[in-house]
Coordinates of C-alpha atoms in Angstrom, one line a residue:
X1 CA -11.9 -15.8 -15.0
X2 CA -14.2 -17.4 -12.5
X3 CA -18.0 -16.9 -11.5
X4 CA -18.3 -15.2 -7.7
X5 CA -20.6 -14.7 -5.8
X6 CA -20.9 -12.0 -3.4
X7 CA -24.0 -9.5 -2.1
X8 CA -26.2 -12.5 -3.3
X9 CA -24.9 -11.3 -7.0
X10 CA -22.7 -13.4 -9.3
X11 CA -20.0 -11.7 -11.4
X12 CA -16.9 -13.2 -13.8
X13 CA -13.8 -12.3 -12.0
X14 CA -10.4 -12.2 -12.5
X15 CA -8.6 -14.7 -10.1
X16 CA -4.9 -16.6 -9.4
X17 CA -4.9 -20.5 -9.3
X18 CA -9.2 -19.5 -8.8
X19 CA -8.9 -18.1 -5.9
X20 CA -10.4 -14.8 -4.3
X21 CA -7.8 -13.5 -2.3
X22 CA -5.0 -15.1 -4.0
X23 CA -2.7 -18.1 -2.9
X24 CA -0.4 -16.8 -0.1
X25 CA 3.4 -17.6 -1.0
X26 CA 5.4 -18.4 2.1
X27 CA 8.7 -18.0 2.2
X28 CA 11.8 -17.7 4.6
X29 CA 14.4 -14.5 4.9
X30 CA 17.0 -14.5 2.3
X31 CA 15.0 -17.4 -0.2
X32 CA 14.9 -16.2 -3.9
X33 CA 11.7 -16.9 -5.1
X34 CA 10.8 -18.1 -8.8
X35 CA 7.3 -17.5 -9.6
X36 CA 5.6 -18.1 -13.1
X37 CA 2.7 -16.0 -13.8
X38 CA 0.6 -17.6 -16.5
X39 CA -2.1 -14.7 -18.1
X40 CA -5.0 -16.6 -19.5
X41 CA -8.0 -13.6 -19.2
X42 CA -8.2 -11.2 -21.9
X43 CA -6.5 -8.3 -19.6
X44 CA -3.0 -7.5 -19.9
X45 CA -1.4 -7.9 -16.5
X46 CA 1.6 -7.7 -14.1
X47 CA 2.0 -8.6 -10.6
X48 CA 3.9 -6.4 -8.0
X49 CA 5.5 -7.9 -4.8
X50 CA 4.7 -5.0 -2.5
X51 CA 7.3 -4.4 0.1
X52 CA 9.4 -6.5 -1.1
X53 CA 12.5 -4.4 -2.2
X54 CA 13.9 -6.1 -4.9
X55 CA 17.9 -5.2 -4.7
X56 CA 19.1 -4.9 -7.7
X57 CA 15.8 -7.1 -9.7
X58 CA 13.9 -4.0 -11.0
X59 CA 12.7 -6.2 -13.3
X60 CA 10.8 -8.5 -11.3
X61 CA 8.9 -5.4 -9.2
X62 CA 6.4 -5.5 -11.9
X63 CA 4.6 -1.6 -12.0
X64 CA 3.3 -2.5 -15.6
X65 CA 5.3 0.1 -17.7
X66 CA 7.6 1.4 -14.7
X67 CA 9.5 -1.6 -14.6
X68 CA 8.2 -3.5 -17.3
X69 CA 6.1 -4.2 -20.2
X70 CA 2.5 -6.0 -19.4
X71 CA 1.9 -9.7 -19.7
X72 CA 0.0 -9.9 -22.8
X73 CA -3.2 -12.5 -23.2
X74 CA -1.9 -15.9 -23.6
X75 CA 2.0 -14.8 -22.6
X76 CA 3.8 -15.2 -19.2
X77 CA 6.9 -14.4 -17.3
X78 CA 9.0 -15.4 -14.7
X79 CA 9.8 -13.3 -11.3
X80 CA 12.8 -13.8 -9.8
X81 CA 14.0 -12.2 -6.7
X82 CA 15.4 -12.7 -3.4
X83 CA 13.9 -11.3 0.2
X84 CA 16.6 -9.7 2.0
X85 CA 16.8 -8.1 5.3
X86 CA 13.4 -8.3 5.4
X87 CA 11.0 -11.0 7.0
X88 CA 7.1 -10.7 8.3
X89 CA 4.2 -10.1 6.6
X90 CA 3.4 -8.4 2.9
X91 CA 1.5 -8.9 -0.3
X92 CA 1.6 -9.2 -3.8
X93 CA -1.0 -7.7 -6.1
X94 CA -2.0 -6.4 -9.9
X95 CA -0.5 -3.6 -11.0
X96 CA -2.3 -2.7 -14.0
X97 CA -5.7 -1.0 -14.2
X98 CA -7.8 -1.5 -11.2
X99 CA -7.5 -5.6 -11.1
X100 CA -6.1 -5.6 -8.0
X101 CA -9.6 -5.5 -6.8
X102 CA -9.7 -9.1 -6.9
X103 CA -5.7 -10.3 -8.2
X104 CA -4.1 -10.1 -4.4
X105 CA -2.8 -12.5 -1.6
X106 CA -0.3 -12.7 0.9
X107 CA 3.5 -12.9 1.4
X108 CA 4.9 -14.4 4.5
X109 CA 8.2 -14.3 5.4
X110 CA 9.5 -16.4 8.1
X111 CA 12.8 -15.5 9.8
X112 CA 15.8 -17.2 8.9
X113 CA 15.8 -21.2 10.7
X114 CA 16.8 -20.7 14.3
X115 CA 15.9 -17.4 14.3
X116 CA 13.3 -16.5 16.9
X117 CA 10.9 -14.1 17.1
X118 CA 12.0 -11.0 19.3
X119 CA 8.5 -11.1 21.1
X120 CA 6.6 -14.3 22.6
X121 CA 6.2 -17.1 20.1
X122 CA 2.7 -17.4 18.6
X123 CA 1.8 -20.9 18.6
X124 CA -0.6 -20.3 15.6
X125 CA -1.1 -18.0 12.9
X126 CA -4.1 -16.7 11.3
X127 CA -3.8 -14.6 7.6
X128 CA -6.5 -11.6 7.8
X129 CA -6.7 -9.9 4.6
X130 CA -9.4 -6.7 3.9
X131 CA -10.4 -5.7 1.0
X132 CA -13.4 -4.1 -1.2
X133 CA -16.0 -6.0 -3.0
X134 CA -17.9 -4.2 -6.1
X135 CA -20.9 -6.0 -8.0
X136 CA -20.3 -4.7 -11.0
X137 CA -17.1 -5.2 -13.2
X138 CA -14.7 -3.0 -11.7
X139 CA -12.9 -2.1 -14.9
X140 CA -16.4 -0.9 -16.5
X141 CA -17.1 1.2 -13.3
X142 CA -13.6 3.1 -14.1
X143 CA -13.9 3.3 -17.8
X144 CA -17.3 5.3 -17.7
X145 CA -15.3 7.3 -15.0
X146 CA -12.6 8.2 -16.9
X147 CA -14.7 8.8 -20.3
X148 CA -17.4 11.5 -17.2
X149 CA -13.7 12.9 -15.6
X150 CA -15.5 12.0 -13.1
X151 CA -14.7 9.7 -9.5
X152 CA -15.9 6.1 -10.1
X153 CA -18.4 4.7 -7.7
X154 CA -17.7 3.6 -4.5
X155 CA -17.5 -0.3 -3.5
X156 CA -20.5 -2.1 -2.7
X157 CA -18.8 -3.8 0.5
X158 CA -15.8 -4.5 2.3
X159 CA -14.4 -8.0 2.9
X160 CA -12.5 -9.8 5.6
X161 CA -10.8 -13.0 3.5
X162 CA -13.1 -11.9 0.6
X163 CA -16.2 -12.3 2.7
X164 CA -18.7 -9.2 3.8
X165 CA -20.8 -10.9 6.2
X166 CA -24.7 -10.6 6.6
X167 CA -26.0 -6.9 4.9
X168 CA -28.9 -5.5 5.1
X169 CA -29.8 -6.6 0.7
X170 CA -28.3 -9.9 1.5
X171 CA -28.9 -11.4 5.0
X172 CA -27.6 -14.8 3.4
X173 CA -24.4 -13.8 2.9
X174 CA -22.0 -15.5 5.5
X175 CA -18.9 -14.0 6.6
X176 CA -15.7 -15.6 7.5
X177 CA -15.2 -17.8 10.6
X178 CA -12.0 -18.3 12.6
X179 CA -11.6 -20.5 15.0
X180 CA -9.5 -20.5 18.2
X181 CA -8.4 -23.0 21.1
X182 CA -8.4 -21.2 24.3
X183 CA -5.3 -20.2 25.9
X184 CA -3.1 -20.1 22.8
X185 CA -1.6 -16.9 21.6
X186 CA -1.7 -16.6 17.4
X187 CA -0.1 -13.7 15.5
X188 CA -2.8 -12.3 13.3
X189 CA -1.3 -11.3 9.8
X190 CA -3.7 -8.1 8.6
X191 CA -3.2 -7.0 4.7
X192 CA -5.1 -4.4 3.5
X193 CA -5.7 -5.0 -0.1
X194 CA -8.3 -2.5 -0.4
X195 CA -8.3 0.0 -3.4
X196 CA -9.3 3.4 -2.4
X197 CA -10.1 3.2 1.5
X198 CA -8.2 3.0 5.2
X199 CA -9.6 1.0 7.3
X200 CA -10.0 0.2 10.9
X201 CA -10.0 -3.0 12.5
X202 CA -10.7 -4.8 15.7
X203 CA -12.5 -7.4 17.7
X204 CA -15.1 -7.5 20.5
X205 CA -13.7 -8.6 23.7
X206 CA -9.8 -8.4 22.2
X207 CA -6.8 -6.3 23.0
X208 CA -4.5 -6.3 20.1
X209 CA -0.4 -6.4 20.8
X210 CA 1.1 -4.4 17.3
X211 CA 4.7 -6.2 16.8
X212 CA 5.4 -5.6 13.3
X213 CA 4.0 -3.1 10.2
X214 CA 5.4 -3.5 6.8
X215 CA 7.7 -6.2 7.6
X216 CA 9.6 -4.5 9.9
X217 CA 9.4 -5.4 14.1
X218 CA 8.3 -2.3 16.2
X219 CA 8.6 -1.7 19.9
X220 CA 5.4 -3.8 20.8
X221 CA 2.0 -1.8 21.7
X222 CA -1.6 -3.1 23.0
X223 CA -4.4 -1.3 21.2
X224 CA -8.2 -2.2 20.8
X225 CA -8.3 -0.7 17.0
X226 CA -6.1 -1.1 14.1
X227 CA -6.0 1.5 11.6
X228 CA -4.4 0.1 8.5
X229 CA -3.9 2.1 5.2
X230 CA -4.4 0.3 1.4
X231 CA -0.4 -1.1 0.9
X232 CA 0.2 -1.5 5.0
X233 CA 0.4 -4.8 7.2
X234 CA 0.0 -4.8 10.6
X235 CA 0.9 -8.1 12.8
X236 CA -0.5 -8.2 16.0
X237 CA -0.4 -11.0 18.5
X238 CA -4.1 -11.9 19.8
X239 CA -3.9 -13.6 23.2
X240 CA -7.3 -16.4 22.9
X241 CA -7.9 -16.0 26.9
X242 CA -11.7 -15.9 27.1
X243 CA -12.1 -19.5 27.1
X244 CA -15.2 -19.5 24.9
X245 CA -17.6 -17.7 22.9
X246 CA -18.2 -16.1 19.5
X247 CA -16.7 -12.5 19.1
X248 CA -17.2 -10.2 16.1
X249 CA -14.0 -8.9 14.0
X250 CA -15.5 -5.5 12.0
X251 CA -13.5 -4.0 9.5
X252 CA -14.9 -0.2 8.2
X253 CA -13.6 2.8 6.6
X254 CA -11.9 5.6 8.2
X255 CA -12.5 9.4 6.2
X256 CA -11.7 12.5 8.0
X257 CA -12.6 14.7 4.8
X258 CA -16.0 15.4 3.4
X259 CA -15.6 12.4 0.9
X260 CA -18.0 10.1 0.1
X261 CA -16.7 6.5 1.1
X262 CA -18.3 3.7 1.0
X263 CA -19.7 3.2 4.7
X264 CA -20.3 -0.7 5.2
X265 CA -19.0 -2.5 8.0
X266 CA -17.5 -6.4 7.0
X267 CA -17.8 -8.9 9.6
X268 CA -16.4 -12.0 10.9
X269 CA -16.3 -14.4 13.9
X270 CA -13.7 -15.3 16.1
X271 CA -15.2 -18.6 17.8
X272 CA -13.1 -20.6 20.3
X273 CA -13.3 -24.4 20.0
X274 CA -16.1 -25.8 22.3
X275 CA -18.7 -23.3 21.8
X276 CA -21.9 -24.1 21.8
X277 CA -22.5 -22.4 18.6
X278 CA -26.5 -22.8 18.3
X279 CA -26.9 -21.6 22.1
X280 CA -24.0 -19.0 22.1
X281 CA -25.1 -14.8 21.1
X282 CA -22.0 -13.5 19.6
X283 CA -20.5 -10.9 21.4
X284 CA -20.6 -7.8 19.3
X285 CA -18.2 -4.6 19.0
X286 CA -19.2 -1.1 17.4
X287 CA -16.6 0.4 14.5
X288 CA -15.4 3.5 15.5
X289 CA -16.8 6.9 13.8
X290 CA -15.8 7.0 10.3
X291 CA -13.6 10.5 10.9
X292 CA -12.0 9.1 14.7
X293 CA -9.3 10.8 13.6
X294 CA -8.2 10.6 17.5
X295 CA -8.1 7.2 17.2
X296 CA -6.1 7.1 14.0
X297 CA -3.1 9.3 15.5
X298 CA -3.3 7.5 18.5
X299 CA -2.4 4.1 16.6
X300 CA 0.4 6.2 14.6
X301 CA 1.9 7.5 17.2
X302 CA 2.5 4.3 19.1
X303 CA 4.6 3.1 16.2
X304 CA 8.2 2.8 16.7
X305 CA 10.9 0.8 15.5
X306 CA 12.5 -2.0 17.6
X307 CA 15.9 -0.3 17.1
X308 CA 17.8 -3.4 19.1
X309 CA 21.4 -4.4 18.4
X310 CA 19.5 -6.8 16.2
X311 CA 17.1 -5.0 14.7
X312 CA 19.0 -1.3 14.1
X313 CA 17.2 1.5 13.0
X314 CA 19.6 3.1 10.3
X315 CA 17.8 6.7 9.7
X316 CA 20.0 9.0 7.3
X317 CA 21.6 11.1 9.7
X318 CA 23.1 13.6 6.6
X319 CA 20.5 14.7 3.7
X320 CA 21.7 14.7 -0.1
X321 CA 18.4 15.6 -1.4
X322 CA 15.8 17.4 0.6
X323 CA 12.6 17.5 -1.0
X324 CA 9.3 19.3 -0.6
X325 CA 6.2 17.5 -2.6
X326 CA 2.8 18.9 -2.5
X327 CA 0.3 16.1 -3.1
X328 CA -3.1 17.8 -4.7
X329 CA -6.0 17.5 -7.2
X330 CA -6.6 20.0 -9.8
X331 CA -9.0 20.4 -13.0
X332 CA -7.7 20.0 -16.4
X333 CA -9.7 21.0 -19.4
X334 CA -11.6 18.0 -21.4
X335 CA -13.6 18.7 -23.9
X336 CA -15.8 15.0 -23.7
X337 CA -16.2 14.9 -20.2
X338 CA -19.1 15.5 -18.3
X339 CA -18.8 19.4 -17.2
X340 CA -16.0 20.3 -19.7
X341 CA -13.0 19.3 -17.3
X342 CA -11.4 15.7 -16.0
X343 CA -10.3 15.6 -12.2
X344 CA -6.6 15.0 -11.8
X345 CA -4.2 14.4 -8.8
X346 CA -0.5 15.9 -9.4
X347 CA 2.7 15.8 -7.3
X348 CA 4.4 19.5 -7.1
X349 CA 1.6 20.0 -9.9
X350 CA 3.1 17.5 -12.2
X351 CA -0.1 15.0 -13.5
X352 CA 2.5 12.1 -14.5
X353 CA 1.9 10.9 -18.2
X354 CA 2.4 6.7 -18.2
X355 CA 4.7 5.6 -20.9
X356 CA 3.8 3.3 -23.2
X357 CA 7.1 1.4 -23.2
X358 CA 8.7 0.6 -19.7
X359 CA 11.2 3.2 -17.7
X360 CA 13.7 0.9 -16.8
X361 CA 14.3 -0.4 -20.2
X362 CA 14.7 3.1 -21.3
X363 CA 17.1 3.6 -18.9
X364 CA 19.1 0.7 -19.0
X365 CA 19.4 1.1 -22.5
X366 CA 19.6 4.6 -22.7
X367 CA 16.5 5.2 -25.0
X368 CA 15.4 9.0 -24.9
X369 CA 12.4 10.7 -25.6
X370 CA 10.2 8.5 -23.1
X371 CA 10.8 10.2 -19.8
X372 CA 13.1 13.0 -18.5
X373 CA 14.9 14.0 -15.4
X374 CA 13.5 17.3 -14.4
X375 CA 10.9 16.2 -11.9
X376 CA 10.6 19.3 -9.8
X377 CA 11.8 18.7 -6.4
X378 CA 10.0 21.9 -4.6
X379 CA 6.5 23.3 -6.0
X380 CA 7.1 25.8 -8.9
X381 CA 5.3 28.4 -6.0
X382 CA 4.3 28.6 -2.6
X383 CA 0.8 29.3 -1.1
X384 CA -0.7 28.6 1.9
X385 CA -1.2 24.8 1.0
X386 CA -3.8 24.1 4.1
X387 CA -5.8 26.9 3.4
X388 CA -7.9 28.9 0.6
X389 CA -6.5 27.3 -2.4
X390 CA -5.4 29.4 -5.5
X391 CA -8.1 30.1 -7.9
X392 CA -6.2 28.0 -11.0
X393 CA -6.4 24.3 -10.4
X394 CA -5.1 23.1 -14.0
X395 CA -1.6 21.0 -13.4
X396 CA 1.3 19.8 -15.9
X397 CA 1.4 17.0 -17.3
X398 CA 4.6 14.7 -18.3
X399 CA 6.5 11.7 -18.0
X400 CA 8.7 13.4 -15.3
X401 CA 11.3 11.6 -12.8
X402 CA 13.9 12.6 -10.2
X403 CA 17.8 11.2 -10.3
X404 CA 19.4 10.0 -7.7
X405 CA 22.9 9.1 -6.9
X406 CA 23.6 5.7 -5.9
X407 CA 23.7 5.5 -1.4
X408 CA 22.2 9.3 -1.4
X409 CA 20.5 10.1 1.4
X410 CA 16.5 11.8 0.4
X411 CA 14.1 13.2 2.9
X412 CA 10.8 13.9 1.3
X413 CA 8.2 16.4 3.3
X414 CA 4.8 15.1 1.7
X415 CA 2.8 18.1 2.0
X416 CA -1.5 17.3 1.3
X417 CA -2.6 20.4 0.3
X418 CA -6.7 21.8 0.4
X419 CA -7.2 21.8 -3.6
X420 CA -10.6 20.6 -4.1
X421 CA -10.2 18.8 -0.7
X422 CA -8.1 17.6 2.0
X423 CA -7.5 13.9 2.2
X424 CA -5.1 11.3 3.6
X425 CA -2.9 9.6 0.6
X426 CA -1.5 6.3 1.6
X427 CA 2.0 7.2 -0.2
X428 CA 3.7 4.1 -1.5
X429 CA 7.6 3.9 -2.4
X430 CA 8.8 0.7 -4.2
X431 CA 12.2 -0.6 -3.8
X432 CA 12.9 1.0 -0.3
X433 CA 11.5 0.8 3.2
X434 CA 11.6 4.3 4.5
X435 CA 11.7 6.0 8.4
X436 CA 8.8 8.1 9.4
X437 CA 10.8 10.9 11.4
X438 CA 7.7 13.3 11.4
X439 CA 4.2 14.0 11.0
X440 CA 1.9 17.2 11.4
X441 CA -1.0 19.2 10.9
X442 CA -1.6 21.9 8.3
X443 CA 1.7 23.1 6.9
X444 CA 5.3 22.5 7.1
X445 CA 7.3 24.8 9.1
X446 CA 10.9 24.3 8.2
X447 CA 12.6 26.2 10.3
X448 CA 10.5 24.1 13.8
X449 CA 9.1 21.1 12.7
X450 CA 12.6 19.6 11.8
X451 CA 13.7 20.3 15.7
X452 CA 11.1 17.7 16.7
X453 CA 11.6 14.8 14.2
X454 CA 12.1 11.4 15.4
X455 CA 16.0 10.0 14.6
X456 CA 16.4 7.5 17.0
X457 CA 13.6 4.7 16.7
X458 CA 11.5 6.3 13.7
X459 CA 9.0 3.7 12.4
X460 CA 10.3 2.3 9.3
X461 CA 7.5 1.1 6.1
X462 CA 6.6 1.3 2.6
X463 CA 3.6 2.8 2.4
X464 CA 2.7 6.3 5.1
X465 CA -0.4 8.4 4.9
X466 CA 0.2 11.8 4.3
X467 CA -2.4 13.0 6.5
X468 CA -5.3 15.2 5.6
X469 CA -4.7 19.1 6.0
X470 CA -1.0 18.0 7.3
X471 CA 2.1 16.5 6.5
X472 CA 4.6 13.7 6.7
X473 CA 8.1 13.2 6.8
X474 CA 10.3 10.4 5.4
X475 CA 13.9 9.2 5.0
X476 CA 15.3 6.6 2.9
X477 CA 19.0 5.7 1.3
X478 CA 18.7 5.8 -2.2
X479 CA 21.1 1.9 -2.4
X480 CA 19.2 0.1 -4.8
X481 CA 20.2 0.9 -8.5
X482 CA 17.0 1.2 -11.0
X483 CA 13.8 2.9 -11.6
X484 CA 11.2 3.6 -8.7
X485 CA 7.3 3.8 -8.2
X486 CA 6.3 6.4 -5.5
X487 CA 2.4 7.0 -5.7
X488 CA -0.7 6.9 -4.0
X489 CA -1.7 3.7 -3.0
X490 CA -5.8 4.8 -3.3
X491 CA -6.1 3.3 -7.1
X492 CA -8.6 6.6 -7.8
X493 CA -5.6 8.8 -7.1
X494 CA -3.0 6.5 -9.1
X495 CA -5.7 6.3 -11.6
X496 CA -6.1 10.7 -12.2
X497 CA -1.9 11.0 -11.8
X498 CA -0.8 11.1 -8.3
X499 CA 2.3 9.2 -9.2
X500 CA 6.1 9.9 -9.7
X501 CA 9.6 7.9 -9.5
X502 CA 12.9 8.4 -9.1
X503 CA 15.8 7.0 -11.0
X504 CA 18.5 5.4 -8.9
X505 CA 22.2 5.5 -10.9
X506 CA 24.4 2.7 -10.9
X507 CA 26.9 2.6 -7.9
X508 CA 30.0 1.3 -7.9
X509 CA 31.3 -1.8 -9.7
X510 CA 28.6 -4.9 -10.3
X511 CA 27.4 -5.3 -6.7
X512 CA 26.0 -1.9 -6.7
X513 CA 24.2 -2.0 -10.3
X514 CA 21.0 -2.9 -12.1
X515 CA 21.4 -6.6 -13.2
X516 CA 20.6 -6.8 -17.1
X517 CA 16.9 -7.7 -18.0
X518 CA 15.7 -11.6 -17.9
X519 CA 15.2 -13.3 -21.5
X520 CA 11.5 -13.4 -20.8
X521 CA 10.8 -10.0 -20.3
X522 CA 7.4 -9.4 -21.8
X523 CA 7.9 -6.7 -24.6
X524 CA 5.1 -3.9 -25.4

């Protein structure tokens, strides 16, 4: 725990090696990485390496009891796992309660030695990471939501590098300062480590060239704003050709649904070296419109994969399991909460039920009675899932998951639906990077829409929005033995049961199977 300061308010908060963000861990392509994570607050904790696909080391993906028990007070635990096939930007964050609010930081991962970049070198690099600042202790805020069933409140501010800049209750509050020489390109490392809110980005004076998402290399695009989703990276090469000056980088929410979000614009400074700083106006730059939802598709649509002889993009050509998932909220009945009901979230209207002991032990010892296998892959009924929304909006509830085969090829339609609203759900899969083949509005059509997916240079991430009224479209292989998070990446959402996985069977022989779980795996 350390004393911060933000929104001229001081607070106790939970920090790594006391720092808010986090330490960034740099590594190269194919390096196997040991970290020790040492809990000394009174939380129990664990620490997921988003993105980072984990062949094989369930174990060390650390979805407290998906993958593994918490680390206790006073206890730690080793992760161990190696990057492969993957190198770029991503980040590691809590993954219990709402602590990554403040437990987040970067990973970069450098291609392997001798290995350029397949776009112009950068001859600097500067780490960007958003985020959402709240002056009270978050975990409070979300207990007295959860005892209401009602939504918690909304952040107080965002934060570029943990900084809001100057608001309107706290004119003293600085914000973040970069510094550029003139002439030099840098590549620009965005994480959004936000909990419940996308967010666009951009900087006076500044085109943007988009070169990788998710650490994976796309087919390079200029754009002036950056929409990035909680769980995305976006790296972007900044070209510092304005010689001198002071430019303003805003960073503000992006809500095409009548949701309340909270509506503050962070700041920071790009400033070239030699500038005059006490005689120099900084050039300023408007946000766009919270609901540019033009702009958003825009940016979405420009994303493509490399797809080089280098850089293939492998999209599942044959489907093993086609599924349809609608993603809503519902009402379930609650006798202590504030109008008689709790707000849930449900996928196929299934509100998953966390375990108290961790999946993947379960499974890899073949303990029953704490999940089963019967997650449904279609909705129980059909309706008209963009429009008037059936009158009952109670869900199921269970500790529900969906088998896979080892090397099976899944497509998943994600389907939002209008149950007490519409809204975009940043959907996050762990252990996999996926291809985006389509996206539309209001509701699938399965007979058309298929024609008019993407199979050649798809877009290929962790984390997609699901888009508000519409639909999205993914493909992954299913060649990575083990247990697997697939949830909202808004914490609210994860929070009320917007959350599944799927279990991944062994392949063939030891190369294709779940190693056996480290000695210091914490127990519950």
């Amino acid at each position: 725990m350390k004393n911060i300061t933000r929104l001229c308010s001081t607070k106790a908060t939970v920090t790594v090696n006391g720092k808010f963000p986090g330490p960034t861990i740099y590594a190269r392509e194919d390096d196997t990485l040991l970290i020790k994570v040492v809990n000394q607050v009174h939380y129990n904790l664990t620490i997921h390496w988003h993105g980072v696909k984990q062949i094989r080391t369930g174990w060390a993906d650390g979805p407290a009891y998906i993958t593994q028990c918490p680390i206790q007070p006073g206890k730690s635990y080793v992760y161990n796992f190696t990057v492969t096939d993957q190198r770029g930007t991503l980040f590691w964050h809590a993954h219990i309660l709402w602590l990554r609010a403040t437990v987040h930081g970067a990973i970069v991962i450098l291609p392997k030695l001798a290995l350029p970049y397949p776009f112009p070198n950068p001859q600097k690099e500067i780490l960007i990471i958003l985020g959402e600042w709240w002056k009270s202790d978050v975990e409070a805020v979300v207990d007295e939501a959860t005892q209401l069933g009602l939504p918690p409140n909304i952040s107080d501010a965002h934060t570029i590098n943990g900084l809001p800049g100057p608001v309107s209750t706290c004119l003293s509050q600085e914000g973040f300062t970069f510094l550029v020489e003139p002439g030099k390109k840098y590549l620009l490392r965005i994480v959004n480590a936000a909990l419940n809110e996308e967010l666009f980005f951009k900087i006076a004076g500044h085109k943007l060239t988009v070169v990788e998402v998710d650490a994976s290399y796309v087919k390079p695009f200029k754009a002036d704003t950056i929409l990035t989703t909680p769980g995305q990276t976006t790296n972007v090469i900044l070209s510092a050709d304005l010689g001198t000056g002071k430019y303003l980088m805003v960073t503000s929410p992006y809500m095409d649904s009548p949701i309340l979000v909270n509506n503050r614009t962070a700041t920071a400074t790009l400033q070239y070296v030699g500038t005059n700083t006490s005689s120099t106006t900084t050039t300023l730059t408007v946000p766009p419109p919270t609901n540019a939802t033009p702009i958003a598709i825009k940016f979405m649509d420009s994303l493509r994969s490399l797809n080089s002889r280098k850089y293939p993009a492998k999209v599942p050509l044959t489907i093993d399991h086609s599924l349809f998932f609608t993603i809503s909220l519902g009402l379930n009945p609650c006798e202590s909460c504030y109008r008689g009901f709790r707000i849930v979230a449900a996928i196929n209207n299934v509100t998953f039920v966390m375990p108290s002991v961790s999946l993947l032990n379960a499974h890899f010892f073949n303990k029953s009675g704490v999940f089963t296998d019967d997650f449904p892959g279609n909705p129980a009924y059909t309706f008209d899932y963009t429009g008037i929304p059936p009158e009952n909006l109670r869900t199921m509830e269970g500790t529900r998951l969906y088998r896979l085969a080892y090397n099976s090829n899944v497509q998943v339609i994600m389907q939002d639906t209008g149950l007490l609203s519409p809204e975009n759900h940043p959907m996050h899969l762990h252990g996999f990077n996926f291809f985006v083949v389509g996206r539309g509005r209001g509701n699938f059509d399965p007979e058309e829409d298929p024609k008019k997916f993407n199979l050649v240079d798809p877009v290929e991430r962790n984390t997609i929005n699901a888009p508000s009224g519409g639909w999205v479209a993914i493909r992954f292989r299913a060649n990575n033995p083990g247990i697997w998070f697939l949830h909202c990446h808004l914490e609210v959402h994860t929070t009320w049961g917007l959350k599944m996985a799927f279990v991944v069977d062994n392949g063939n022989g030891p190369e294709e199977s779940l190693l056996p779980p480290p000695k210091d795996l914490p127990t519950c």
